[in-house]
Amino acid sequence: MSPRLPRRDFLALAGAAAAAPLLPAFAASPTGKPLHGLSAFGDLKYAADFKHFDYVNPDAPKGGTISFSVPSWLYNQSPLTFNTLNSFTPKDDGPPRMEMCFDTLLTAALDEPDALYGRLAESVTISDDRNSFEFRLRPEARFHDGTPVTSADVAFTFMTYKEKGHYDLQLPLLELTSAEAVDPQTVRLTFTGKQSERTILTVAEFPIVSKAFYTANDFSQPTMIPPLGSGPYKVGRVVAGQTIEYERNPDYWARDLGFSRGLYNFDRIRIEFYRDRQAGFEAFKKGDLTYRQEHVSRTWATAYDFPALNDKKVVKRTFSGEKRPSLQAMALNQRRERFRDPRVRRAIALCFDFEWTNRNLFYGVYTRSHSTFERSDYRAEGLPSPEELAILDPLRGKIPDEAFGEAVLQPSSDGSGRDRKLLGTASRLLAEAGWKRNGNMLQNDKGEKLSLEILADDDSLVRIFSPFVENMRVIGIDATIRQVDSAQYNLRQNEFDYDLISAAFSFEATPTRDTMELFFHSRAAASPSARNYPGVRDAGVDALVEAVGLAKDRPALVAAMRALDRVLRARMDWIPNWHSANHLVAFWDMFGFKEPKPDYGFPVEALWWFDKDKAKAIGKG
């Protein structure tokens, strides 16, 4: 999400692993045989006894602190505040990175698009019908209180998520029929057969919780009691709504295993919460925060001129973005009747002048987005390929005719900030949709005004969307912006109480049907905490989501995703706006890291380490 979403920071052959034999893809993985890892289509890079991932420094020192405000989050988490330490429920605001306190059955390699390797589970065995998966747990796995992680904990976790978890956790478990503790170290997950083949790749990364802890503490209720986890970090100092510190567990049971070596190096990860971006930036300039990922182009272009940077105590640089599809767009809420006509949505899109905005407000930092899946092979280009047409043709009459032509692009303006040609086209579209002028505003036959409120929780969005609002008002839309605090924003977002919101997400490099359902399927349109913000309810889109899940190889997946992209762009459910090819990063020069960064993730709090000599040189030793 993922933004939470943006959705999450998860997820070449080199070194010793280059010599390892390539192992079978998940679709062809043998049944009835314990496997050390799974992959959707590609070969597994690392052998069962791999010593460490190639993108880490296995000898990275432990120690020090990194303090920052998070650039990404997931589940119910918020970067602005928190009122519970349970990140896995659909309500309340949890603190980001709580998942680092928990282990998962399998863990992703950040230099492969979809490979998972054993973490809590030392192996996984697939049943002959591929509907059941037996995970054999490592006997050394322990919770932070020293008690073993057992199959009962795993079974409890999945059934609890299925019944009470955040929708991100619930949806992939819809077809789960049972989670059974076969013996203390073996758990079996069984599905109906209607699940996607790749569903297991999603659920195997769900955090495993303690049955004992959530028997004593109600999973559904907000709590500031630190949960019992088994991961490399545990909750330290907490100031509700302001600060949370995660302390490295020196007795972490997996510290010497291949998936952990070279990672989780900081003794302390401190996350600070600021409702105002400028306050966070001032804290970084003073050194209260030591790492910052910049999301405001004006700040990046004009404000990085302060003593610590000029004295070379602070480093300002870019890191390449991940090879993962990204969605940054505006969502018009079709649960409200006035936005259900695609002509209305297209007219509203014509009022946003990206060229003027990029020059005057973004300082040329961003690129115009056109696709639902930017920066990936899943972005549709030109006319549909024969493979795409094979998927689209059976849906003729159920999907827009535009999906069979050139891929829909967002309009290019004259850069004036008020392109008369585009605004004239928008007015004609609204008239065709039944909206007529009555004075300065548009009305329908019922006498209802065409009103639109943009919901925002940040000053920067108010600044960016104000010219957009003015253009809408020029053509008769009663447009306004309402800025609310983060708690109210999250509540209204989860309850779909808005006209238009802006969001950014990062999808998996190998998207699953479960993720596509979460964002685009009718099933998610009425589910609180789901990511289907526009409220898409369309049989054609549902069929394309199913096609994504049925893809048997990567070319078939690419064709299905491009077909879905074409239809979503033609429907204008999400209105793509802008994106950046790189991470804009600044940090106090006290960290070590290995380059190049991995292609499929950038969790600096897990990858980087504290460099004592550098810290001492800038007075932070």
Coordinates of C-alpha atoms in Angstrom, one line a residue:
M1 CA 0.0 0.0 0.0
S2 CA 0.5 1.0 0.4
P3 CA 0.0 5.4 1.2
R4 CA 0.7 2.4 3.9
L5 CA 0.4 2.1 2.0
P6 CA 1.6 2.6 0.9
R7 CA 1.3 -0.8 1.0
R8 CA 4.6 -2.3 2.7
D9 CA 8.5 -2.2 2.5
F10 CA 8.9 -6.0 1.8
L11 CA 10.2 -7.3 -0.3
A12 CA 22.2 -10.8 -9.3
L13 CA 23.3 -13.9 -8.4
A14 CA 26.4 -13.1 -6.4
G15 CA 28.7 -14.5 -3.8
A16 CA 28.5 -18.1 -2.5
A17 CA 24.8 -18.4 -3.5
A18 CA 25.7 -18.0 -7.2
A19 CA 27.0 -21.5 -7.1
A20 CA 23.9 -22.9 -5.5
P21 CA 21.6 -25.1 -7.7
L22 CA 18.5 -23.3 -8.9
L23 CA 15.4 -24.7 -7.3
P24 CA 12.0 -25.3 -8.6
A25 CA 9.4 -22.6 -9.0
F26 CA 6.3 -22.7 -6.7
A27 CA 3.9 -23.6 -9.5
A28 CA 6.1 -26.7 -10.2
S29 CA 7.2 -27.3 -6.6
P30 CA 7.0 -31.0 -5.7
T31 CA 4.2 -32.1 -3.3
G32 CA 4.7 -34.3 -0.3
K33 CA 8.3 -33.2 0.2
P34 CA 9.6 -30.7 2.7
L35 CA 10.8 -27.5 1.0
H36 CA 13.0 -24.7 2.5
G37 CA 11.3 -22.0 0.4
L38 CA 8.6 -21.1 -2.1
S39 CA 8.5 -18.8 -5.1
A40 CA 5.6 -17.9 -7.4
F41 CA 7.4 -18.4 -10.8
G42 CA 11.1 -17.8 -10.6
D43 CA 13.8 -20.0 -9.2
L44 CA 14.9 -19.8 -5.6
K45 CA 18.3 -18.1 -5.4
Y46 CA 19.4 -19.3 -2.0
A47 CA 20.0 -22.9 -0.9
A48 CA 18.6 -24.4 2.3
D49 CA 21.8 -23.8 4.2
F50 CA 22.5 -20.2 3.0
K51 CA 24.6 -18.2 5.4
H52 CA 23.1 -14.7 4.8
F53 CA 21.4 -12.7 2.1
D54 CA 23.7 -11.2 -0.5
Y55 CA 22.5 -7.6 0.1
V56 CA 23.5 -7.5 3.8
N57 CA 26.8 -7.1 5.5
P58 CA 27.1 -10.3 7.7
D59 CA 29.7 -8.6 9.9
A60 CA 27.7 -5.4 10.5
P61 CA 28.2 -4.2 14.1
K62 CA 25.4 -4.1 16.5
G63 CA 24.6 -0.9 18.5
G64 CA 23.4 2.6 18.3
T65 CA 20.1 4.2 17.6
I66 CA 18.3 5.3 14.5
S67 CA 15.4 7.8 15.0
F68 CA 13.0 8.8 12.2
S69 CA 9.4 9.3 11.1
V70 CA 8.3 6.4 9.0
P71 CA 7.9 6.7 5.2
S72 CA 5.6 3.6 5.0
W73 CA 3.2 1.7 7.2
L74 CA 0.6 -1.1 7.0
Y75 CA -2.5 -2.6 8.7
N76 CA -4.0 -0.1 11.0
Q77 CA -0.8 1.9 11.5
S78 CA -0.5 5.6 11.3
P79 CA 2.6 7.8 10.9
L80 CA 1.0 10.7 12.8
T81 CA -0.2 9.2 16.1
F82 CA -1.1 5.9 17.8
N83 CA -3.4 4.8 20.6
T84 CA -2.9 1.1 20.7
L85 CA 0.0 -1.4 20.4
N86 CA -2.1 -3.9 18.5
S87 CA -1.4 -3.3 14.8
F88 CA -3.4 -6.2 13.5
T89 CA -7.0 -5.1 14.2
P90 CA -9.3 -3.0 11.9
K91 CA -9.8 -0.2 14.3
D92 CA -7.7 2.3 16.2
D93 CA -4.2 3.6 15.2
G94 CA -1.2 1.4 15.8
P95 CA 2.5 2.4 15.7
P96 CA 4.4 1.5 12.5
R97 CA 7.1 -1.2 12.7
M98 CA 5.3 -3.2 15.4
E99 CA 5.6 -6.1 13.0
M100 CA 9.4 -6.2 13.8
C101 CA 8.5 -7.6 17.2
F102 CA 7.0 -10.7 15.5
D103 CA 8.3 -13.5 13.4
T104 CA 6.6 -15.1 10.4
L105 CA 6.4 -18.6 9.0
L106 CA 8.4 -17.5 5.9
T107 CA 10.4 -14.4 5.1
A108 CA 11.1 -12.5 1.9
A109 CA 14.4 -12.1 0.2
L110 CA 14.7 -8.5 -1.0
D111 CA 16.8 -9.3 -4.0
E112 CA 14.2 -11.6 -5.5
P113 CA 10.7 -10.7 -6.8
D114 CA 8.7 -13.3 -4.9
A115 CA 10.9 -15.7 -3.0
L116 CA 10.2 -16.7 0.6
Y117 CA 12.4 -18.7 2.8
G118 CA 11.8 -20.5 6.1
R119 CA 11.8 -18.3 9.2
L120 CA 9.7 -19.8 12.1
A121 CA 9.2 -22.7 9.8
E122 CA 12.2 -24.7 8.8
S123 CA 10.2 -26.4 6.0
V124 CA 6.8 -26.4 4.2
T125 CA 5.2 -29.4 2.6
I126 CA 2.5 -29.0 -0.1
S127 CA -0.3 -31.5 -0.3
D128 CA -1.0 -33.4 -3.5
D129 CA -4.0 -31.2 -4.2
R130 CA -2.0 -28.1 -3.4
N131 CA -4.8 -27.0 -1.0
S132 CA -3.0 -27.8 2.3
F133 CA 0.4 -26.7 3.6
E134 CA 2.2 -28.2 6.5
F135 CA 4.8 -26.0 8.2
R136 CA 7.4 -27.6 10.4
L137 CA 8.5 -25.1 13.1
R138 CA 12.0 -24.7 14.2
P139 CA 12.4 -26.2 17.7
E140 CA 14.6 -23.3 18.8
A141 CA 11.9 -20.6 18.1
R142 CA 11.1 -18.7 21.2
F143 CA 8.9 -15.8 22.3
H144 CA 10.5 -13.0 24.3
D145 CA 9.6 -14.6 27.6
G146 CA 11.5 -17.8 26.7
T147 CA 8.4 -19.9 25.9
P148 CA 8.5 -21.9 22.7
V149 CA 6.6 -20.8 19.6
T150 CA 4.3 -23.8 18.9
S151 CA 1.9 -24.9 16.3
A152 CA -1.0 -23.9 18.6
D153 CA 0.2 -20.3 18.4
V154 CA 0.3 -20.4 14.6
A155 CA -3.2 -22.0 14.4
F156 CA -4.6 -19.5 16.9
T157 CA -3.0 -16.6 14.9
F158 CA -4.6 -17.5 11.5
M159 CA -8.0 -18.3 12.9
T160 CA -8.0 -15.0 14.9
Y161 CA -7.0 -13.0 11.9
K162 CA -9.7 -14.7 9.8
E163 CA -12.3 -13.7 12.4
K164 CA -11.1 -10.5 13.9
G165 CA -8.0 -9.2 12.0
H166 CA -7.5 -6.1 9.9
Y167 CA -9.0 -6.5 6.4
D168 CA -5.5 -6.8 4.9
L169 CA -5.2 -10.0 7.0
Q170 CA -8.8 -11.2 6.7
L171 CA -9.2 -11.1 2.9
P172 CA -6.4 -13.6 2.0
L173 CA -7.8 -16.0 4.6
L174 CA -11.4 -16.1 3.2
E175 CA -10.8 -19.5 1.7
L176 CA -8.9 -20.9 4.7
T177 CA -11.0 -23.7 6.2
S178 CA -8.7 -24.7 9.1
A179 CA -5.5 -24.0 10.8
E180 CA -4.7 -27.2 12.7
A181 CA -1.9 -28.0 15.2
V182 CA -0.9 -31.5 14.0
D183 CA 1.7 -31.8 16.7
P184 CA 3.6 -29.2 18.8
Q185 CA 5.9 -28.3 15.9
T186 CA 3.7 -28.9 12.9
V187 CA 0.8 -26.8 11.7
R188 CA -1.4 -27.4 8.7
L189 CA -3.2 -24.7 6.8
T190 CA -6.0 -26.0 4.6
F191 CA -7.9 -24.0 2.0
T192 CA -11.1 -24.7 0.0
G193 CA -9.4 -24.9 -3.4
K194 CA -10.9 -21.6 -4.5
Q195 CA -7.9 -19.7 -3.3
S196 CA -5.2 -18.4 -5.7
E197 CA -2.2 -20.6 -6.0
R198 CA -0.1 -17.7 -4.7
T199 CA -2.3 -17.0 -1.6
I200 CA 0.1 -19.0 0.5
L201 CA 2.9 -16.5 -0.4
T202 CA 0.8 -13.8 1.2
V203 CA -0.3 -15.5 4.4
A204 CA 3.0 -17.1 5.1
E205 CA 4.4 -13.6 5.9
F206 CA 1.7 -12.8 8.4
P207 CA 3.0 -12.0 11.9
I208 CA 2.6 -14.9 14.4
V209 CA 1.2 -13.9 17.8
S210 CA 1.1 -15.6 21.1
K211 CA -2.0 -17.6 22.0
A212 CA -1.3 -17.2 25.7
F213 CA -1.0 -13.5 25.5
Y214 CA -4.2 -13.0 23.5
T215 CA -6.1 -15.4 25.6
A216 CA -5.3 -13.2 28.6
N217 CA -5.8 -10.0 26.6
D218 CA -8.7 -9.3 24.2
F219 CA -7.4 -9.2 20.7
S220 CA -10.2 -6.9 19.6
Q221 CA -9.7 -4.2 22.2
P222 CA -7.1 -1.4 22.0
T223 CA -4.3 -1.8 24.6
M224 CA -1.1 -0.1 25.5
I225 CA 0.2 -3.4 27.0
P226 CA 3.3 -4.4 24.9
P227 CA 2.4 -7.6 23.1
L228 CA 4.4 -10.8 23.5
G229 CA 6.4 -11.4 20.3
S230 CA 9.2 -13.5 19.1
G231 CA 11.0 -11.2 16.6
P232 CA 14.3 -9.4 16.7
Y233 CA 12.8 -6.3 18.5
K234 CA 10.5 -5.8 21.4
V235 CA 8.7 -2.7 22.7
G236 CA 10.7 -0.3 24.8
R237 CA 9.8 3.2 25.8
V238 CA 6.4 4.4 24.8
V239 CA 4.8 7.9 24.9
A240 CA 1.4 7.4 23.5
G241 CA 0.8 9.3 20.3
Q242 CA 4.4 10.8 20.3
T243 CA 7.2 8.3 20.5
I244 CA 7.8 4.5 20.5
E245 CA 11.1 2.8 20.8
Y246 CA 11.9 -0.8 19.7
E247 CA 14.7 -2.4 21.5
R248 CA 16.9 -5.1 19.9
N249 CA 16.5 -8.4 21.7
P250 CA 20.2 -9.6 22.2
D251 CA 18.8 -13.1 23.0
Y252 CA 16.8 -13.3 19.7
W253 CA 16.5 -16.9 19.0
A254 CA 17.3 -16.5 15.2
R255 CA 20.2 -14.1 15.4
D256 CA 22.7 -16.5 13.8
L257 CA 20.4 -17.9 11.1
G258 CA 20.9 -17.0 7.5
F259 CA 17.7 -14.9 7.1
S260 CA 18.7 -12.8 10.1
R261 CA 22.5 -12.5 9.9
G262 CA 23.6 -8.9 9.0
L263 CA 20.1 -7.5 9.7
Y264 CA 18.5 -5.9 12.7
N265 CA 21.7 -4.1 13.8
F266 CA 20.4 -1.1 15.7
D267 CA 20.1 -1.5 19.5
R268 CA 17.2 1.0 19.4
I269 CA 14.8 2.1 16.7
R270 CA 13.0 5.2 17.7
I271 CA 10.0 6.4 15.8
E272 CA 8.7 10.0 16.4
F273 CA 5.2 11.2 15.5
Y274 CA 4.6 14.7 14.1
R275 CA 1.3 15.9 13.0
D276 CA 3.1 18.7 11.1
R277 CA 5.8 17.9 8.4
Q278 CA 7.7 21.1 9.2
A279 CA 8.0 20.2 12.8
G280 CA 9.5 16.9 11.8
F281 CA 11.9 18.6 9.4
E282 CA 13.0 21.0 12.2
A283 CA 13.6 18.0 14.5
F284 CA 15.8 16.4 11.8
K285 CA 17.8 19.6 11.3
K286 CA 18.6 19.7 15.0
G287 CA 19.6 16.0 15.0
D288 CA 16.6 14.8 17.1
L289 CA 15.8 12.6 14.1
T290 CA 18.8 11.1 12.3
Y291 CA 17.1 9.7 9.1
R292 CA 14.5 11.3 6.9
Q293 CA 12.8 10.3 3.7
E294 CA 11.5 13.5 2.1
H295 CA 8.1 13.5 0.5
V296 CA 7.6 17.3 -0.1
S297 CA 9.4 18.4 -3.3
R298 CA 9.5 22.0 -2.3
T299 CA 11.3 21.1 0.9
W300 CA 13.7 18.9 -1.0
A301 CA 14.4 21.7 -3.5
T302 CA 14.7 24.7 -1.3
A303 CA 15.0 23.9 2.4
Y304 CA 18.1 21.6 2.6
D305 CA 20.4 24.5 3.3
F306 CA 21.2 24.4 7.1
P307 CA 24.4 24.3 9.1
A308 CA 24.6 20.5 9.7
L309 CA 24.3 19.8 6.0
N310 CA 26.7 22.6 5.0
D311 CA 29.2 21.2 7.5
K312 CA 28.8 17.8 5.9
K313 CA 27.3 16.3 9.0
V314 CA 24.2 15.5 7.1
V315 CA 24.1 13.6 3.8
K316 CA 21.5 14.4 1.1
R317 CA 21.2 11.9 -1.7
T318 CA 18.8 9.7 -3.7
F319 CA 18.4 6.0 -3.7
S320 CA 16.8 4.1 -6.6
G321 CA 13.2 3.1 -6.2
E322 CA 12.1 -0.5 -5.9
K323 CA 11.3 -2.7 -8.9
R324 CA 7.7 -2.9 -7.7
P325 CA 4.5 -1.5 -9.1
S326 CA 3.2 1.6 -7.4
L327 CA -0.1 3.4 -7.3
Q328 CA -0.3 7.1 -6.5
A329 CA -3.7 8.4 -7.3
M330 CA -6.8 10.2 -6.3
A331 CA -9.8 8.0 -5.4
L332 CA -13.3 9.4 -6.1
N333 CA -15.9 7.7 -3.9
Q334 CA -18.4 5.9 -6.1
R335 CA -20.5 5.0 -3.0
R336 CA -21.8 8.5 -3.6
E337 CA -24.1 8.5 -6.7
R338 CA -22.8 11.7 -8.2
F339 CA -19.4 10.1 -8.9
R340 CA -20.6 6.8 -10.5
D341 CA -20.7 8.2 -14.0
P342 CA -17.2 7.8 -15.6
R343 CA -17.8 11.1 -17.5
V344 CA -17.9 12.9 -14.1
R345 CA -14.7 11.2 -13.0
R346 CA -13.0 12.1 -16.3
A347 CA -14.1 15.7 -16.1
I348 CA -12.7 16.0 -12.6
A349 CA -9.4 14.5 -13.7
L350 CA -9.2 17.1 -16.5
C351 CA -9.2 19.9 -13.8
F352 CA -5.8 18.8 -12.3
D353 CA -3.0 20.6 -14.1
F354 CA 0.0 18.4 -13.5
E355 CA 2.4 20.4 -15.7
W356 CA 1.7 23.6 -13.9
T357 CA 1.8 21.9 -10.5
N358 CA 5.1 20.1 -11.3
R359 CA 6.8 23.3 -12.4
N360 CA 5.5 25.6 -9.7
L361 CA 4.9 23.4 -6.7
F362 CA 7.0 20.3 -7.3
Y363 CA 10.2 21.9 -8.7
G364 CA 10.2 19.3 -11.5
V365 CA 10.9 16.5 -9.0
Y366 CA 7.9 14.3 -10.0
T367 CA 6.8 12.4 -13.1
R368 CA 3.2 12.2 -14.4
S369 CA 1.5 9.0 -13.5
H370 CA -0.7 7.3 -16.0
S371 CA -0.9 3.7 -14.8
T372 CA -2.3 2.0 -11.8
F373 CA 1.0 0.0 -11.8
E374 CA 3.7 2.6 -12.5
R375 CA 7.4 1.7 -12.5
S376 CA 6.7 -1.9 -13.5
D377 CA 6.2 -4.3 -16.4
Y378 CA 2.5 -4.4 -15.5
R379 CA 1.9 -0.9 -17.0
A380 CA -0.2 -1.2 -20.2
E381 CA 1.3 0.5 -23.3
G382 CA -0.2 1.2 -26.7
L383 CA -2.6 -1.3 -28.1
P384 CA -3.4 -4.5 -26.3
S385 CA -1.2 -7.5 -27.2
P386 CA -2.8 -10.7 -28.4
E387 CA -2.3 -12.1 -24.9
E388 CA -4.1 -9.2 -23.4
L389 CA -6.9 -9.4 -26.0
A390 CA -7.4 -13.1 -25.2
I391 CA -8.3 -11.9 -21.6
L392 CA -10.3 -8.8 -22.6
D393 CA -12.4 -10.1 -25.5
P394 CA -14.7 -12.3 -23.4
L395 CA -15.5 -9.2 -21.4
R396 CA -16.7 -7.0 -24.3
G397 CA -19.8 -5.1 -23.3
K398 CA -18.8 -5.4 -19.6
I399 CA -15.8 -3.2 -19.7
P400 CA -15.3 0.2 -21.4
D401 CA -14.6 0.2 -25.1
E402 CA -11.5 2.4 -24.5
A403 CA -9.8 -0.7 -23.0
F404 CA -9.5 -2.1 -26.5
G405 CA -7.7 0.9 -27.9
E406 CA -4.5 2.8 -26.9
A407 CA -3.9 2.7 -23.2
V408 CA -5.7 5.7 -21.6
L409 CA -3.3 8.5 -20.6
Q410 CA -3.9 11.3 -18.2
P411 CA -4.3 14.7 -20.0
S412 CA -1.4 16.9 -20.8
S413 CA -2.1 20.6 -20.2
D414 CA -0.6 23.8 -21.7
G415 CA 1.0 24.4 -18.2
S416 CA -0.9 27.6 -17.7
G417 CA -2.7 26.3 -14.6
R418 CA -6.1 26.9 -16.2
D419 CA -6.1 25.1 -19.6
R420 CA -9.2 26.3 -21.3
K421 CA -9.3 23.4 -23.8
L422 CA -9.2 20.8 -21.0
L423 CA -11.7 22.7 -18.8
G424 CA -14.0 23.1 -21.8
T425 CA -13.9 19.3 -22.4
A426 CA -14.6 18.8 -18.7
S427 CA -17.7 21.0 -19.0
R428 CA -19.0 19.1 -22.0
L429 CA -18.6 15.8 -20.2
L430 CA -20.5 17.1 -17.2
A431 CA -23.3 18.4 -19.4
E432 CA -23.5 15.0 -21.1
A433 CA -23.8 13.4 -17.6
G434 CA -26.8 15.6 -16.8
W435 CA -25.1 18.4 -14.9
K436 CA -26.4 21.9 -15.9
R437 CA -25.4 25.4 -14.9
N438 CA -27.5 27.2 -12.3
G439 CA -25.7 30.4 -11.7
N440 CA -22.1 29.6 -10.8
M441 CA -22.7 26.0 -9.8
L442 CA -23.8 22.8 -11.6
Q443 CA -27.0 21.0 -10.7
N444 CA -28.7 17.8 -11.8
D445 CA -32.4 17.3 -12.6
K446 CA -33.1 16.9 -8.9
G447 CA -31.7 20.3 -8.0
E448 CA -28.7 18.7 -6.3
K449 CA -25.4 20.6 -6.5
L450 CA -22.3 18.8 -7.8
S451 CA -20.2 19.1 -4.7
L452 CA -16.8 17.6 -4.0
E453 CA -14.8 17.8 -0.8
I454 CA -11.2 16.7 -0.8
L455 CA -10.2 15.2 2.5
A456 CA -6.7 15.9 3.6
D457 CA -4.6 15.4 6.7
D458 CA -1.5 17.4 5.7
D459 CA -0.8 21.0 4.9
S460 CA 1.2 20.0 1.8
L461 CA -1.8 18.4 0.2
V462 CA -3.9 21.5 0.8
R463 CA -1.2 23.6 -1.0
I464 CA -1.1 21.1 -3.9
F465 CA -4.8 20.7 -4.4
S466 CA -5.9 24.3 -4.0
P467 CA -5.4 25.1 -7.7
F468 CA -7.2 21.9 -8.5
V469 CA -10.1 23.1 -6.4
E470 CA -10.1 26.4 -8.1
N471 CA -10.3 24.8 -11.6
M472 CA -13.2 22.7 -10.5
R473 CA -15.0 25.7 -9.2
V474 CA -14.4 27.5 -12.6
I475 CA -16.5 24.8 -14.3
G476 CA -19.2 24.8 -11.7
I477 CA -18.2 22.1 -9.2
D478 CA -18.7 23.1 -5.6
A479 CA -15.3 22.0 -4.6
T480 CA -13.6 22.4 -1.2
I481 CA -10.8 21.0 0.9
R482 CA -11.2 19.9 4.4
Q483 CA -8.1 19.3 6.5
V484 CA -8.6 17.1 9.6
D485 CA -6.4 15.5 12.2
S486 CA -5.0 12.1 11.6
A487 CA -7.4 10.2 13.9
Q488 CA -10.4 11.7 12.2
Y489 CA -8.8 11.1 8.8
N490 CA -8.2 7.4 9.5
L491 CA -11.7 7.0 10.8
R492 CA -13.3 8.6 7.8
Q493 CA -11.1 6.7 5.4
N494 CA -11.9 3.4 7.1
E495 CA -15.6 4.2 7.0
F496 CA -15.4 5.5 3.4
D497 CA -16.7 8.9 4.5
Y498 CA -15.2 11.2 1.9
D499 CA -15.7 12.4 -1.6
L500 CA -12.0 12.3 -2.8
I501 CA -8.8 11.2 -1.1
S502 CA -5.3 10.9 -2.3
A503 CA -3.3 7.7 -1.6
A504 CA 0.0 6.0 -2.5
F505 CA 0.8 2.3 -2.4
S506 CA 3.5 -0.1 -3.4
F507 CA 2.5 -3.6 -4.5
E508 CA 4.4 -6.8 -4.5
A509 CA 6.8 -7.4 -7.4
T510 CA 4.7 -10.4 -8.2
P511 CA 1.1 -9.2 -7.3
T512 CA -1.4 -11.8 -6.0
R513 CA -5.1 -12.1 -6.5
D514 CA -5.5 -11.3 -2.8
T515 CA -3.8 -7.9 -3.1
M516 CA -5.7 -7.1 -6.3
E517 CA -9.0 -8.0 -4.5
L518 CA -8.1 -5.8 -1.6
F519 CA -7.9 -2.8 -3.9
F520 CA -10.2 -3.4 -6.8
H521 CA -12.7 -6.2 -6.2
S522 CA -16.4 -5.7 -5.4
R523 CA -15.9 -7.9 -2.3
A524 CA -13.7 -5.1 -0.8
A525 CA -16.0 -2.2 -1.6
A526 CA -18.1 -2.5 1.6
S527 CA -15.5 -3.9 4.0
P528 CA -14.2 -1.4 6.6
S529 CA -10.4 -0.9 6.4
A530 CA -10.2 -2.3 2.9
R531 CA -8.2 -0.4 0.3
N532 CA -10.9 -0.2 -2.4
Y533 CA -11.2 3.5 -1.7
P534 CA -13.2 4.3 -4.9
G535 CA -15.8 1.6 -4.0
V536 CA -15.3 -0.2 -7.3
R537 CA -18.1 -2.7 -7.9
D538 CA -17.8 -4.1 -11.4
A539 CA -18.1 -7.6 -12.7
G540 CA -15.6 -7.0 -15.5
V541 CA -12.9 -5.8 -13.0
D542 CA -13.7 -8.7 -10.7
A543 CA -13.1 -11.1 -13.7
L544 CA -9.8 -9.5 -14.4
V545 CA -8.8 -9.8 -10.8
E546 CA -9.6 -13.5 -11.1
A547 CA -7.4 -13.7 -14.2
V548 CA -4.5 -12.4 -12.2
G549 CA -4.9 -15.2 -9.7
L550 CA -5.2 -17.8 -12.5
A551 CA -1.9 -16.9 -14.2
K552 CA 0.3 -19.9 -14.4
D553 CA 3.6 -18.2 -15.4
R554 CA 5.1 -14.7 -15.4
P555 CA 4.1 -13.8 -19.0
A556 CA 0.5 -14.8 -18.2
L557 CA 0.6 -12.7 -15.1
V558 CA 2.0 -9.7 -17.0
A559 CA -0.8 -10.0 -19.6
A560 CA -3.5 -10.2 -16.9
M561 CA -2.1 -7.3 -15.0
R562 CA -1.8 -5.1 -18.1
A563 CA -5.4 -6.0 -19.0
L564 CA -6.5 -5.0 -15.5
D565 CA -4.6 -1.8 -15.8
R566 CA -6.2 -0.9 -19.1
V567 CA -9.7 -1.3 -17.7
L568 CA -9.0 0.6 -14.5
R569 CA -7.5 3.5 -16.4
A570 CA -10.5 3.5 -18.8
R571 CA -12.9 3.5 -15.9
M572 CA -11.1 6.3 -14.0
D573 CA -11.8 4.6 -10.7
W574 CA -8.4 5.8 -9.5
I575 CA -7.1 8.9 -11.1
P576 CA -3.2 8.6 -11.3
N577 CA -1.4 11.7 -10.4
W578 CA 2.4 11.7 -9.9
H579 CA 5.3 9.6 -8.8
S580 CA 9.1 9.7 -8.2
A581 CA 11.6 7.2 -9.6
N582 CA 13.8 7.6 -6.5
H583 CA 13.8 7.8 -2.7
L584 CA 14.7 11.3 -1.6
V585 CA 16.8 10.7 1.5
A586 CA 18.8 12.7 4.0
F587 CA 20.6 11.3 7.1
W588 CA 23.1 12.3 9.7
D589 CA 26.4 10.8 8.6
M590 CA 26.6 8.1 11.3
F591 CA 25.4 5.0 9.4
G592 CA 26.9 2.2 7.4
F593 CA 25.1 0.4 4.6
K594 CA 25.9 -1.9 1.7
E595 CA 25.4 -0.8 -1.9
P596 CA 23.7 -1.2 -4.1
K597 CA 20.4 -1.4 -2.2
P598 CA 18.3 -4.5 -2.9
D599 CA 15.8 -4.2 -5.7
Y600 CA 12.6 -5.1 -3.8
G601 CA 12.8 -3.3 -0.5
F602 CA 14.4 -0.5 1.4
P603 CA 13.9 -1.0 5.1
V604 CA 16.8 1.0 6.3
E605 CA 16.0 0.3 10.0
A606 CA 16.7 -3.4 9.3
L607 CA 19.5 -3.1 6.6
W608 CA 21.7 -0.2 7.9
W609 CA 24.0 -0.1 11.0
F610 CA 25.4 2.4 13.4
D611 CA 29.0 3.4 12.6
K612 CA 30.8 4.6 15.8
D613 CA 33.7 6.3 14.0
K614 CA 31.4 8.3 11.7
A615 CA 29.2 9.2 14.6
K616 CA 32.2 10.4 16.7
A617 CA 33.5 12.5 13.8
I618 CA 30.3 14.5 13.7
G619 CA 29.9 14.8 17.4
K620 CA 27.2 12.1 17.8
G621 CA 29.5 9.3 19.1

